[in-house]
Tab-separated table of C-alpha atoms (C1' of nucleotides) in Angstrom:
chain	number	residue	atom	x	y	z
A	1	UNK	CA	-22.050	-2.854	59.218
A	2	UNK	CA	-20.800	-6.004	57.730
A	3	UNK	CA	-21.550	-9.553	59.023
A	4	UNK	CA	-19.575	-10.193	61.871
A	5	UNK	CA	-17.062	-7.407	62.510
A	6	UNK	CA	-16.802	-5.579	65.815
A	7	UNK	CA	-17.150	-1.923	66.500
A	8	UNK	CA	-13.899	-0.328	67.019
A	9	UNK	CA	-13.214	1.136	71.157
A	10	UNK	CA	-14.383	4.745	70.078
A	11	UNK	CA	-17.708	3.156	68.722
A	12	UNK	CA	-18.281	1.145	71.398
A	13	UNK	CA	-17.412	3.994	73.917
A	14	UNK	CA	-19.621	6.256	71.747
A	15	UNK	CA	-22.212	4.026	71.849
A	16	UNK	CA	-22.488	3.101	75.862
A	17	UNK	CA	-22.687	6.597	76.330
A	18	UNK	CA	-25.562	7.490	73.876
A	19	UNK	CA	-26.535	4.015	75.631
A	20	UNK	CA	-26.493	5.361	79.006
A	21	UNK	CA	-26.571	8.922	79.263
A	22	UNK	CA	-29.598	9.153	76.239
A	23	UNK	CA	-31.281	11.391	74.771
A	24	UNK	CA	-27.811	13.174	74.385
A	25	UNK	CA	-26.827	15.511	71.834
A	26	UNK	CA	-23.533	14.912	69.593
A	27	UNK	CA	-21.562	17.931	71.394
A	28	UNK	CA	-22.774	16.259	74.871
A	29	UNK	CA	-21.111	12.867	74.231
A	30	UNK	CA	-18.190	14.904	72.761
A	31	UNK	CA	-17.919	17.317	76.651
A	32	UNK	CA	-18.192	13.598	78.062
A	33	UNK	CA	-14.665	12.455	76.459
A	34	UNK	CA	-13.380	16.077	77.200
A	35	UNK	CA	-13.808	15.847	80.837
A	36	UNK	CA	-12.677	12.276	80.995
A	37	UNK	CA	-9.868	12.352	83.591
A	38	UNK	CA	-8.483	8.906	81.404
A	39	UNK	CA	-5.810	9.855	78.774
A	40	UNK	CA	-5.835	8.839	75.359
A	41	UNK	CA	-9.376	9.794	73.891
A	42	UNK	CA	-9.071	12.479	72.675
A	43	UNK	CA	-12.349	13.497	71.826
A	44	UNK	CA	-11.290	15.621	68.304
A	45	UNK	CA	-14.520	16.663	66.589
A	46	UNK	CA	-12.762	14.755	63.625
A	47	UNK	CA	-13.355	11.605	64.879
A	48	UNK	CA	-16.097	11.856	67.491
A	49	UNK	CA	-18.805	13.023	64.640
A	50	UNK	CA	-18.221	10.594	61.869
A	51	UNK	CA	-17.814	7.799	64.547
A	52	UNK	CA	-21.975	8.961	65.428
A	53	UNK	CA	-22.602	9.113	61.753
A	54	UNK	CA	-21.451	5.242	61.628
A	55	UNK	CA	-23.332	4.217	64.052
A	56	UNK	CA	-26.493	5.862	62.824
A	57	UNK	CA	-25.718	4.079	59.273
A	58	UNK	CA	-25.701	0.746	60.904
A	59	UNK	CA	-28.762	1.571	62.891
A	60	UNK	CA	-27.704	1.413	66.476
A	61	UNK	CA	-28.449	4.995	67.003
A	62	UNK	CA	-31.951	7.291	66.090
A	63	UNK	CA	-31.482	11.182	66.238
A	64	UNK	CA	-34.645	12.788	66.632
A	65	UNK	CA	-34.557	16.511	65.774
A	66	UNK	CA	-35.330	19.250	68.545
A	67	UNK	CA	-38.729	20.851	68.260
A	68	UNK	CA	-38.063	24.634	69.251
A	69	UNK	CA	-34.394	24.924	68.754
A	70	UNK	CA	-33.046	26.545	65.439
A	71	UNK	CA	-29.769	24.515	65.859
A	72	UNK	CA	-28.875	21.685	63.994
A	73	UNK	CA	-29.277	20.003	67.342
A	74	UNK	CA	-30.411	15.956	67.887
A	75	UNK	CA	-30.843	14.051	70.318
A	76	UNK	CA	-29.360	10.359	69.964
A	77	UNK	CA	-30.489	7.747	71.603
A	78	UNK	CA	-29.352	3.697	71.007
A	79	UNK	CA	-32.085	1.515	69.214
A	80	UNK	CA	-32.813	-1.904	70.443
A	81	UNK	CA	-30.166	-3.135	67.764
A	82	UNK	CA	-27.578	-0.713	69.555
A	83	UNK	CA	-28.072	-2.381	72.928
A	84	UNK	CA	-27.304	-5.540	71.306
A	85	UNK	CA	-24.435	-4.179	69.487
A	86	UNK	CA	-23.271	-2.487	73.105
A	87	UNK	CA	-23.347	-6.144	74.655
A	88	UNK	CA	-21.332	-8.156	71.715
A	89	UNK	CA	-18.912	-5.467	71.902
A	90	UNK	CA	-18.405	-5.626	75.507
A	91	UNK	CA	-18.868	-9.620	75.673
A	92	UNK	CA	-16.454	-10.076	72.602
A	93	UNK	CA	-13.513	-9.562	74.282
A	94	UNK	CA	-9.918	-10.427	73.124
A	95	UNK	CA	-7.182	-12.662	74.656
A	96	UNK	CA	-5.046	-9.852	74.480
A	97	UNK	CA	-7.276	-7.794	76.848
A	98	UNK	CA	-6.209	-8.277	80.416
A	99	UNK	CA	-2.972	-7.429	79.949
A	100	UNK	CA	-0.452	-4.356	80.710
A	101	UNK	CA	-1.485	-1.627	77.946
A	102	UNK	CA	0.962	0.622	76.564
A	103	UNK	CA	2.108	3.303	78.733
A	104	UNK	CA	4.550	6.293	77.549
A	105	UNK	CA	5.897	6.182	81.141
A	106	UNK	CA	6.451	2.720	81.576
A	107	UNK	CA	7.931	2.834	77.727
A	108	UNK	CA	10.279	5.532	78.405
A	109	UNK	CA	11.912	3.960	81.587
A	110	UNK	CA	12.907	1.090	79.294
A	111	UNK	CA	15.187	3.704	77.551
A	112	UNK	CA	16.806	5.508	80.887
A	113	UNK	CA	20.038	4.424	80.718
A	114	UNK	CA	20.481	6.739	77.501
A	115	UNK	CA	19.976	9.532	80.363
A	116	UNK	CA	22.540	11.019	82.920
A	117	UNK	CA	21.877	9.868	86.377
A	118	UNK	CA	20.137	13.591	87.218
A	119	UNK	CA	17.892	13.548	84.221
A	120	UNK	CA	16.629	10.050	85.409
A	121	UNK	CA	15.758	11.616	89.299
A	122	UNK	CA	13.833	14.522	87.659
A	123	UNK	CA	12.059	12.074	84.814
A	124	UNK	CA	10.701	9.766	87.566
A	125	UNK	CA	10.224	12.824	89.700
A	126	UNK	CA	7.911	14.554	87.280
A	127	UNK	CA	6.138	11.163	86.370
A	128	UNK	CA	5.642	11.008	89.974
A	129	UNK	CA	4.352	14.506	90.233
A	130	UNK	CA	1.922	13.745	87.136
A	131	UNK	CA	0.871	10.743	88.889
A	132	UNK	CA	-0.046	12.362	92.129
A	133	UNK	CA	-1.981	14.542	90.624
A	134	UNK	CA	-3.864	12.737	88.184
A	135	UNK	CA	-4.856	10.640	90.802
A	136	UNK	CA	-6.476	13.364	93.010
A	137	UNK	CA	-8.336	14.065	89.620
A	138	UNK	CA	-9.707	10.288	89.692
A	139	UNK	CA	-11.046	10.452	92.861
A	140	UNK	CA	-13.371	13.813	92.364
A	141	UNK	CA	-16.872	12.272	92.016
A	142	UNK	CA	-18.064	12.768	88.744
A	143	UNK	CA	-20.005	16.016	88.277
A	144	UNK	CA	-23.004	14.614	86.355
A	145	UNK	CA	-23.564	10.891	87.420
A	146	UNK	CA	-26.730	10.873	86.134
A	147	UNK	CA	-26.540	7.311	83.933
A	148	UNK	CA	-28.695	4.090	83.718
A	149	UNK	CA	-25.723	2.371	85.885
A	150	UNK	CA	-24.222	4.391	88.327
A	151	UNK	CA	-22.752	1.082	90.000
A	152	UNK	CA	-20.845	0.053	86.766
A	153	UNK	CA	-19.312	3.534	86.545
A	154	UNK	CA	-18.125	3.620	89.872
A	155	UNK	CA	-16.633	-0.038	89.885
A	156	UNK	CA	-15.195	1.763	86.712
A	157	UNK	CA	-13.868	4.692	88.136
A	158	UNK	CA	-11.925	2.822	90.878
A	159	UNK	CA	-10.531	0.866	88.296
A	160	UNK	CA	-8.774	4.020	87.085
A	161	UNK	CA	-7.758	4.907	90.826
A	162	UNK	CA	-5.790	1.485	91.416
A	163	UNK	CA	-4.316	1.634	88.564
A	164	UNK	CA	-2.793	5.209	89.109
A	165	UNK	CA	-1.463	4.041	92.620
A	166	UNK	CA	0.058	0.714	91.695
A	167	UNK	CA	1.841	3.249	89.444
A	168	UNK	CA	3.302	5.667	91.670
A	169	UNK	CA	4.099	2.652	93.895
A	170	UNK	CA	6.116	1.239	91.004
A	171	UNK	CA	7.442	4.614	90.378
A	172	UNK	CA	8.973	4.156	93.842
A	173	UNK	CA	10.445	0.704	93.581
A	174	UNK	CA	12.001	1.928	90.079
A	175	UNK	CA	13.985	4.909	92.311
A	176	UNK	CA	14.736	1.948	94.650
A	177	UNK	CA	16.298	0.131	91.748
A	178	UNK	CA	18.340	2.109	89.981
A	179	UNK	CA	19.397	4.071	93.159
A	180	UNK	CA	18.231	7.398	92.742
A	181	UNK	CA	17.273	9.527	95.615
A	182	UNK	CA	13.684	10.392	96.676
B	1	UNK	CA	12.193	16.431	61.173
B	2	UNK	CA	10.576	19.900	61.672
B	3	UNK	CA	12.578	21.893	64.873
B	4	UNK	CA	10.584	21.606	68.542
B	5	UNK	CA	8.303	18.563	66.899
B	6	UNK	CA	8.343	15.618	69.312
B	7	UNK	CA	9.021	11.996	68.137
B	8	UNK	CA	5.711	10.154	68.026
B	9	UNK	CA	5.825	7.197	70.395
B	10	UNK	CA	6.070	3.911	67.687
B	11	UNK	CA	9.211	6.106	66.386
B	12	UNK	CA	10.554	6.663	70.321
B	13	UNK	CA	9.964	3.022	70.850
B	14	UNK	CA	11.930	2.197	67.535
B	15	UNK	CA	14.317	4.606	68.212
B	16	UNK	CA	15.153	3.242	71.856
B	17	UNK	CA	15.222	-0.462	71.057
B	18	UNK	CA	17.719	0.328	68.232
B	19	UNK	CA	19.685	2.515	70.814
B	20	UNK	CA	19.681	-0.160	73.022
B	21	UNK	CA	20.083	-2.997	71.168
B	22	UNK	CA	21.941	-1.637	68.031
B	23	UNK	CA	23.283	-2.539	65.460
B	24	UNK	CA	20.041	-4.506	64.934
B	25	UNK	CA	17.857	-5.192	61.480
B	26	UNK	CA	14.665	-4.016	60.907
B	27	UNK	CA	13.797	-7.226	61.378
B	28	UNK	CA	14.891	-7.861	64.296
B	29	UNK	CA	13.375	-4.285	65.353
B	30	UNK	CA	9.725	-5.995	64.342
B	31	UNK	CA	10.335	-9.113	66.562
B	32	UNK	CA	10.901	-6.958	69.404
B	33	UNK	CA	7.512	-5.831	69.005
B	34	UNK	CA	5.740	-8.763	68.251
B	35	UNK	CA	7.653	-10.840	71.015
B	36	UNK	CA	6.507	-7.926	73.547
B	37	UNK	CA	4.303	-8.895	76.043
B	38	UNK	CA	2.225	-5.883	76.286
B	39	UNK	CA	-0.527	-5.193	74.076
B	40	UNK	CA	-1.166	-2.676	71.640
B	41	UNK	CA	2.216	-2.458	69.842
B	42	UNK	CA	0.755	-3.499	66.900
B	43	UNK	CA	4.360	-4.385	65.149
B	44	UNK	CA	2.415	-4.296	61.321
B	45	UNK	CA	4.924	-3.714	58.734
B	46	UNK	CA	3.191	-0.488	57.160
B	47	UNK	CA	4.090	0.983	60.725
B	48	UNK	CA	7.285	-0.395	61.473
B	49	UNK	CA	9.107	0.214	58.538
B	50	UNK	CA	8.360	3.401	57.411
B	51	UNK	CA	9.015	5.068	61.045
B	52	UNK	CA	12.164	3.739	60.744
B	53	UNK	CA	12.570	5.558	56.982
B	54	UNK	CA	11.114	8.797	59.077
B	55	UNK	CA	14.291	8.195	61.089
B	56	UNK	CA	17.081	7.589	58.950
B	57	UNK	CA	15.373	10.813	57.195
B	58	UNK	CA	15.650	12.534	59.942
B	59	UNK	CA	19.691	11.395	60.720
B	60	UNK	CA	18.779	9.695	64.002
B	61	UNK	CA	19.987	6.093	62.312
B	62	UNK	CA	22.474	4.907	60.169
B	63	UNK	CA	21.812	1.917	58.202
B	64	UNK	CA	24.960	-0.558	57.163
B	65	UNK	CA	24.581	-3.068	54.551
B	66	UNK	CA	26.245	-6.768	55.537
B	67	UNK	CA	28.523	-7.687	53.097
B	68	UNK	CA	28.278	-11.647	52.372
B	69	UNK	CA	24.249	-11.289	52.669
B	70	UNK	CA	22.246	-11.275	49.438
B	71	UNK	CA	19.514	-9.924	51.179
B	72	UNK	CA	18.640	-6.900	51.713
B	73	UNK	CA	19.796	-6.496	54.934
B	74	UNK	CA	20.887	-3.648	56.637
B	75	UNK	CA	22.143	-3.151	59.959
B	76	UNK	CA	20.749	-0.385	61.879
B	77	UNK	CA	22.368	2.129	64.528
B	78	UNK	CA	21.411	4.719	66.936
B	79	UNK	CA	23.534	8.186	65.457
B	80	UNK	CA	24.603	10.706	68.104
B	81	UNK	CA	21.673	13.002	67.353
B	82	UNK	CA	19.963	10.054	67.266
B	83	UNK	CA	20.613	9.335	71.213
B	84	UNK	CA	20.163	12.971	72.023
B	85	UNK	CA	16.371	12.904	70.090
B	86	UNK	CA	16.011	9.588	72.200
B	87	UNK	CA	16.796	11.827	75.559
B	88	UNK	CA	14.504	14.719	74.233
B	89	UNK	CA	12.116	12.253	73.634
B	90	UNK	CA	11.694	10.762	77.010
B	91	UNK	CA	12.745	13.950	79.145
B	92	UNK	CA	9.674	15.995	77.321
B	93	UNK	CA	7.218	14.042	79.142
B	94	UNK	CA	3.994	15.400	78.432
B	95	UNK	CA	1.348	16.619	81.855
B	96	UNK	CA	-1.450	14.116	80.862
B	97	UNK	CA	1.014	10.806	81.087
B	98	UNK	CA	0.697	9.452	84.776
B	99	UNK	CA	-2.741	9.258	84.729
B	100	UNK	CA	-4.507	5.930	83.796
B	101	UNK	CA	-4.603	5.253	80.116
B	102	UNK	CA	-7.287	3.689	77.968
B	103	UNK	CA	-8.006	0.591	79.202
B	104	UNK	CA	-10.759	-1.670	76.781
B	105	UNK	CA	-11.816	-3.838	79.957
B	106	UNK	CA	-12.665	-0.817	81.987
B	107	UNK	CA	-14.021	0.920	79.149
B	108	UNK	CA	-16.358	-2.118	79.052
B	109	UNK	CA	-16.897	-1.953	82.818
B	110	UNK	CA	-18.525	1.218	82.699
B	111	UNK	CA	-21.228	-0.450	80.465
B	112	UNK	CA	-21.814	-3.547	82.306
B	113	UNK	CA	-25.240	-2.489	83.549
B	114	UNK	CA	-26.429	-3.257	79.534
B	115	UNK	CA	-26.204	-7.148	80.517
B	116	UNK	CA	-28.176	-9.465	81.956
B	117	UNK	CA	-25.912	-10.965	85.466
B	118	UNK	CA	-25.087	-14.153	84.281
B	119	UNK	CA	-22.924	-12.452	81.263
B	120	UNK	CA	-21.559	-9.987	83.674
B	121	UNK	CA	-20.491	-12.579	85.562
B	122	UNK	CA	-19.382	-14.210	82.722
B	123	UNK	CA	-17.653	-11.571	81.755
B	124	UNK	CA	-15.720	-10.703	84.708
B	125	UNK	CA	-14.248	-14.440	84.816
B	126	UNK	CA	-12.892	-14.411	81.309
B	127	UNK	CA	-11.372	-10.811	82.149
B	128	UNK	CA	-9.732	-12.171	84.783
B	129	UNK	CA	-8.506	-15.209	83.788
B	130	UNK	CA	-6.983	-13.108	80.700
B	131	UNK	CA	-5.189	-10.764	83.270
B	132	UNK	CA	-4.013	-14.175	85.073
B	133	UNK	CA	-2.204	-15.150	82.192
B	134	UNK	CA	-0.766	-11.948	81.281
B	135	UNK	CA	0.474	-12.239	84.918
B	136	UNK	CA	1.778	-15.391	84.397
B	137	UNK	CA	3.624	-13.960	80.597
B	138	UNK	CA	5.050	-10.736	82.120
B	139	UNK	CA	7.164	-12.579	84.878
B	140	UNK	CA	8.939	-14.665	82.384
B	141	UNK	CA	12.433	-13.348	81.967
B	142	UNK	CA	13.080	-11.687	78.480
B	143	UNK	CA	14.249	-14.389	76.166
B	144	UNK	CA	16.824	-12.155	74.847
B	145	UNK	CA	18.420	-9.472	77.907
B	146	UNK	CA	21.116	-8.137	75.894
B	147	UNK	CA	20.504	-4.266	76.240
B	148	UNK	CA	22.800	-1.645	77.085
B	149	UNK	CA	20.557	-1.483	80.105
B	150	UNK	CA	19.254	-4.085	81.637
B	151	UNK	CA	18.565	-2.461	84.836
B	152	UNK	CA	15.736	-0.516	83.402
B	153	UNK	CA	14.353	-2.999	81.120
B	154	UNK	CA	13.737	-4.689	84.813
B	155	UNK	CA	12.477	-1.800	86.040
B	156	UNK	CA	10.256	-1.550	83.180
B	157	UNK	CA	9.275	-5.060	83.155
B	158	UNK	CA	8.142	-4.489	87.039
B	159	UNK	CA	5.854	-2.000	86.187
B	160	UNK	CA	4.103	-4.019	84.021
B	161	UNK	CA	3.642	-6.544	86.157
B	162	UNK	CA	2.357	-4.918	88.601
B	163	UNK	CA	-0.326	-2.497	86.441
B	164	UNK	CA	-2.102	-6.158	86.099
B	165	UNK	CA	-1.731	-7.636	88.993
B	166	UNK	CA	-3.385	-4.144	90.026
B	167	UNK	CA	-6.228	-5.032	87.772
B	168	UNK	CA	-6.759	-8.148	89.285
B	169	UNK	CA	-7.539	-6.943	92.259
B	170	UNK	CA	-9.471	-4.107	90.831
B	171	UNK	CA	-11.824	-7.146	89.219
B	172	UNK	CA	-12.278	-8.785	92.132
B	173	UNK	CA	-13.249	-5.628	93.855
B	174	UNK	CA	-15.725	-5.122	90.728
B	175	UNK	CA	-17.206	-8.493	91.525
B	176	UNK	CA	-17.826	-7.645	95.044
B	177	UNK	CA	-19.219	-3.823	94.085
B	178	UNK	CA	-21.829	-5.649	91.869
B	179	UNK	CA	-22.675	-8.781	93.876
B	180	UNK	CA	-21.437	-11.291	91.745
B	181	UNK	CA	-20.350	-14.779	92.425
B	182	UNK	CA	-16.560	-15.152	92.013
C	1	DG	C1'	-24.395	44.220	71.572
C	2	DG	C1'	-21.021	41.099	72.670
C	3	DC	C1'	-19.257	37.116	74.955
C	4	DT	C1'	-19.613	32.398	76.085
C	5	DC	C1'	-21.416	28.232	75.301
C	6	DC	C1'	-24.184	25.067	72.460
C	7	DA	C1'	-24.110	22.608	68.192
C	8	DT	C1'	-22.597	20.445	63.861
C	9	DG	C1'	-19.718	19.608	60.605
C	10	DT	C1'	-15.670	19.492	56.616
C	11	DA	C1'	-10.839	19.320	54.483
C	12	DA	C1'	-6.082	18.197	54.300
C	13	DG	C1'	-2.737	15.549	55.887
C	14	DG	C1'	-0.555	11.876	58.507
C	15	DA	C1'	-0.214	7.492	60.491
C	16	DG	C1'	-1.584	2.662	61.186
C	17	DT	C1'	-3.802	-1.948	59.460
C	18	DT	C1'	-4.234	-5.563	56.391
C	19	DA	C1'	-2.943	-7.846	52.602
C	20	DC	C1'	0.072	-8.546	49.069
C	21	DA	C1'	4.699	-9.164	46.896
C	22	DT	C1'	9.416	-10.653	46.503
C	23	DG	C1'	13.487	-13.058	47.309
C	24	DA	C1'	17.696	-15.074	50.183
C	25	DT	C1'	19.345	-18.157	53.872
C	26	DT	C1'	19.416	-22.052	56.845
C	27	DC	C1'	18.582	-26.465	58.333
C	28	DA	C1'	16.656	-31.077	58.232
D	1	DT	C1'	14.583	-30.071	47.969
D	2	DG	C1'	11.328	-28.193	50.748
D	3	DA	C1'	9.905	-25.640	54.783
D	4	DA	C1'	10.733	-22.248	58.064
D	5	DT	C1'	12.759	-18.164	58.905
D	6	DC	C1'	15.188	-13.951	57.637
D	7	DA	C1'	14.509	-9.694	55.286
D	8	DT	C1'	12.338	-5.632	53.104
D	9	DG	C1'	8.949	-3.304	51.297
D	10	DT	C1'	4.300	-1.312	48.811
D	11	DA	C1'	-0.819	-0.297	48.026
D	12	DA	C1'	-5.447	0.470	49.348
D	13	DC	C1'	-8.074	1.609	52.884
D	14	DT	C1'	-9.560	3.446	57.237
D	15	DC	C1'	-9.262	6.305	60.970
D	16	DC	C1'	-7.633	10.112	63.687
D	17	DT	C1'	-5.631	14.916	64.229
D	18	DT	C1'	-5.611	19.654	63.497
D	19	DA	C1'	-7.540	23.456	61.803
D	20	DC	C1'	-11.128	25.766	59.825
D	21	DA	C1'	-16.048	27.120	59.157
D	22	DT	C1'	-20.701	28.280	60.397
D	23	DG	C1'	-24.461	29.747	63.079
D	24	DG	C1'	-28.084	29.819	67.116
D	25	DA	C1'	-29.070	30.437	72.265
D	26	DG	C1'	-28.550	32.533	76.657
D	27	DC	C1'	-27.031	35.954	79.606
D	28	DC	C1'	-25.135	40.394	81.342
DNA sequence: GGCTCCATGTAAGGAGTTACATGATTCA
DNA sequence: TGAATCATGTAACTCCTTACATGGAGCC
């Protein structure tokens, strides 16, 4: 890895799970973005395997071959210079970080006026609906918390939580606002 | 554009702020982006302008030279088609958008367990003072409100304020969860 | 034996990033 | 006249997506 440059977020995401979760296999960290209730990784072989392959390259990751199993299987697990990568990723953060991400809902309501007044109720409705429900999805406890830092995950995973129901609370304001029934 | 395929959303976003702010330059498309106070529209050049090629391509612009410019200026327009893709576009709201998107500082959260306290700490402070000023960015008025609807560009603008001040409550909850000093 | 899951990858294509390139207009 | 801004674009590179491809292990 050249002299100064940061791991992208799937690296670094890659990483603090082989991090946390190792020995791990390749598929497992792949299942591990799969059953990620957040949106937006989308854990495509495509990207997840030559992401690992990086990382091995620069040396943050071993893979030690499994005695006994004719797969190609190997188990990854970070290398003292992948902590340290893991910790200037996570200490190196932007200005920009911190603030309001994109979000296809909140981008679309921009753009509602180009809508009649019933398509509007039933967009907010559904977002609503999709809301609600991903929600009851964030607060299932995760079905394998075995990790070096159960703490940090769960301070994570409430993170995703609030920020679900400050949405459907907005959602509700927005109705409020542009006077469309409930 | 192939029949049933779905704008992506850097050409909805295009799309809607030429809809809504038309007839505009590609220019001024670009400083729309850049000027945006939420992170992650990138607004590069190699993006911007070729999704607007994709959409004069597919008839969902027109473009209008200005006569008494030597530059190469064109003014751009939302077409008829070009409204009703906009409307497709934000009615076909996909099942997985409500839930919480990819956030980098709760990406990082999860891994906080790889640092010694004093950087968590550490970390948590310059997290939230980032999300302070975001705060602080996102309740400024729009420089420029002319839209054909400023209603939702409110509404909009609302939900972005309060996904962080959401997160800065989530942080100091993250504090407390892991028994650091504020 | 067959199905499901474990397990690893590649190839083609598309989209975004960064850097480069060019030139006109406006205002001090 | 010089600097900032307006204005549009291309080229190389990287990364991600989708689809394809292959085969072993475990269980009924």
């Amino acid at each position: 890895m050249a002299k100064g440059q940061q791991l992208t977020e799937l690296e670094g995401a890659v990483l603090g799970i082989i991090w946390s979760r190792g020995p791990i296999t390749a598929y497992g960290v792949r299942q591990r973005f799969m059953r990620s209730t957040t949106r937006g990784w989308s854990a495509s072989t495509g990207a997840i395997y030559p992401a690992i392959e990086r990382l091995a390259e620069y040396g943050f990751i071993s893979r030690t071959p499994q005695a006994g199993d004719g797969r190609a299987s190997r188990k990854l697990q970070a290398t003292k210079s992948g902590a340290e990568a893991l910790r200037s990723w996570i200490v190196e953060i932007q200005d920009w970080m911190g603030g309001a991400m994109v979000d296809p809902i909140r981008t679309r309501v921009i753009y509602l006026g180009v809508l009649p007044a019933k398509d509007r109720a039933s967009f907010l409705q559904a977002a609503t609906r999709n809301a609600e429900a991903a929600l009851i999805e964030a607060r299932q406890p995760p079905l394998d918390p075995q990790t070096r830092d159960p703490k940090s995950l769960s301070a994570a995973m409430l993170g995703a939580q609030m920020d679900i129901e400050a949405r459907i609370r907005w959602l509700a304001k927005v109705r409020e606002m542009l006077d469309l029934p409930e």
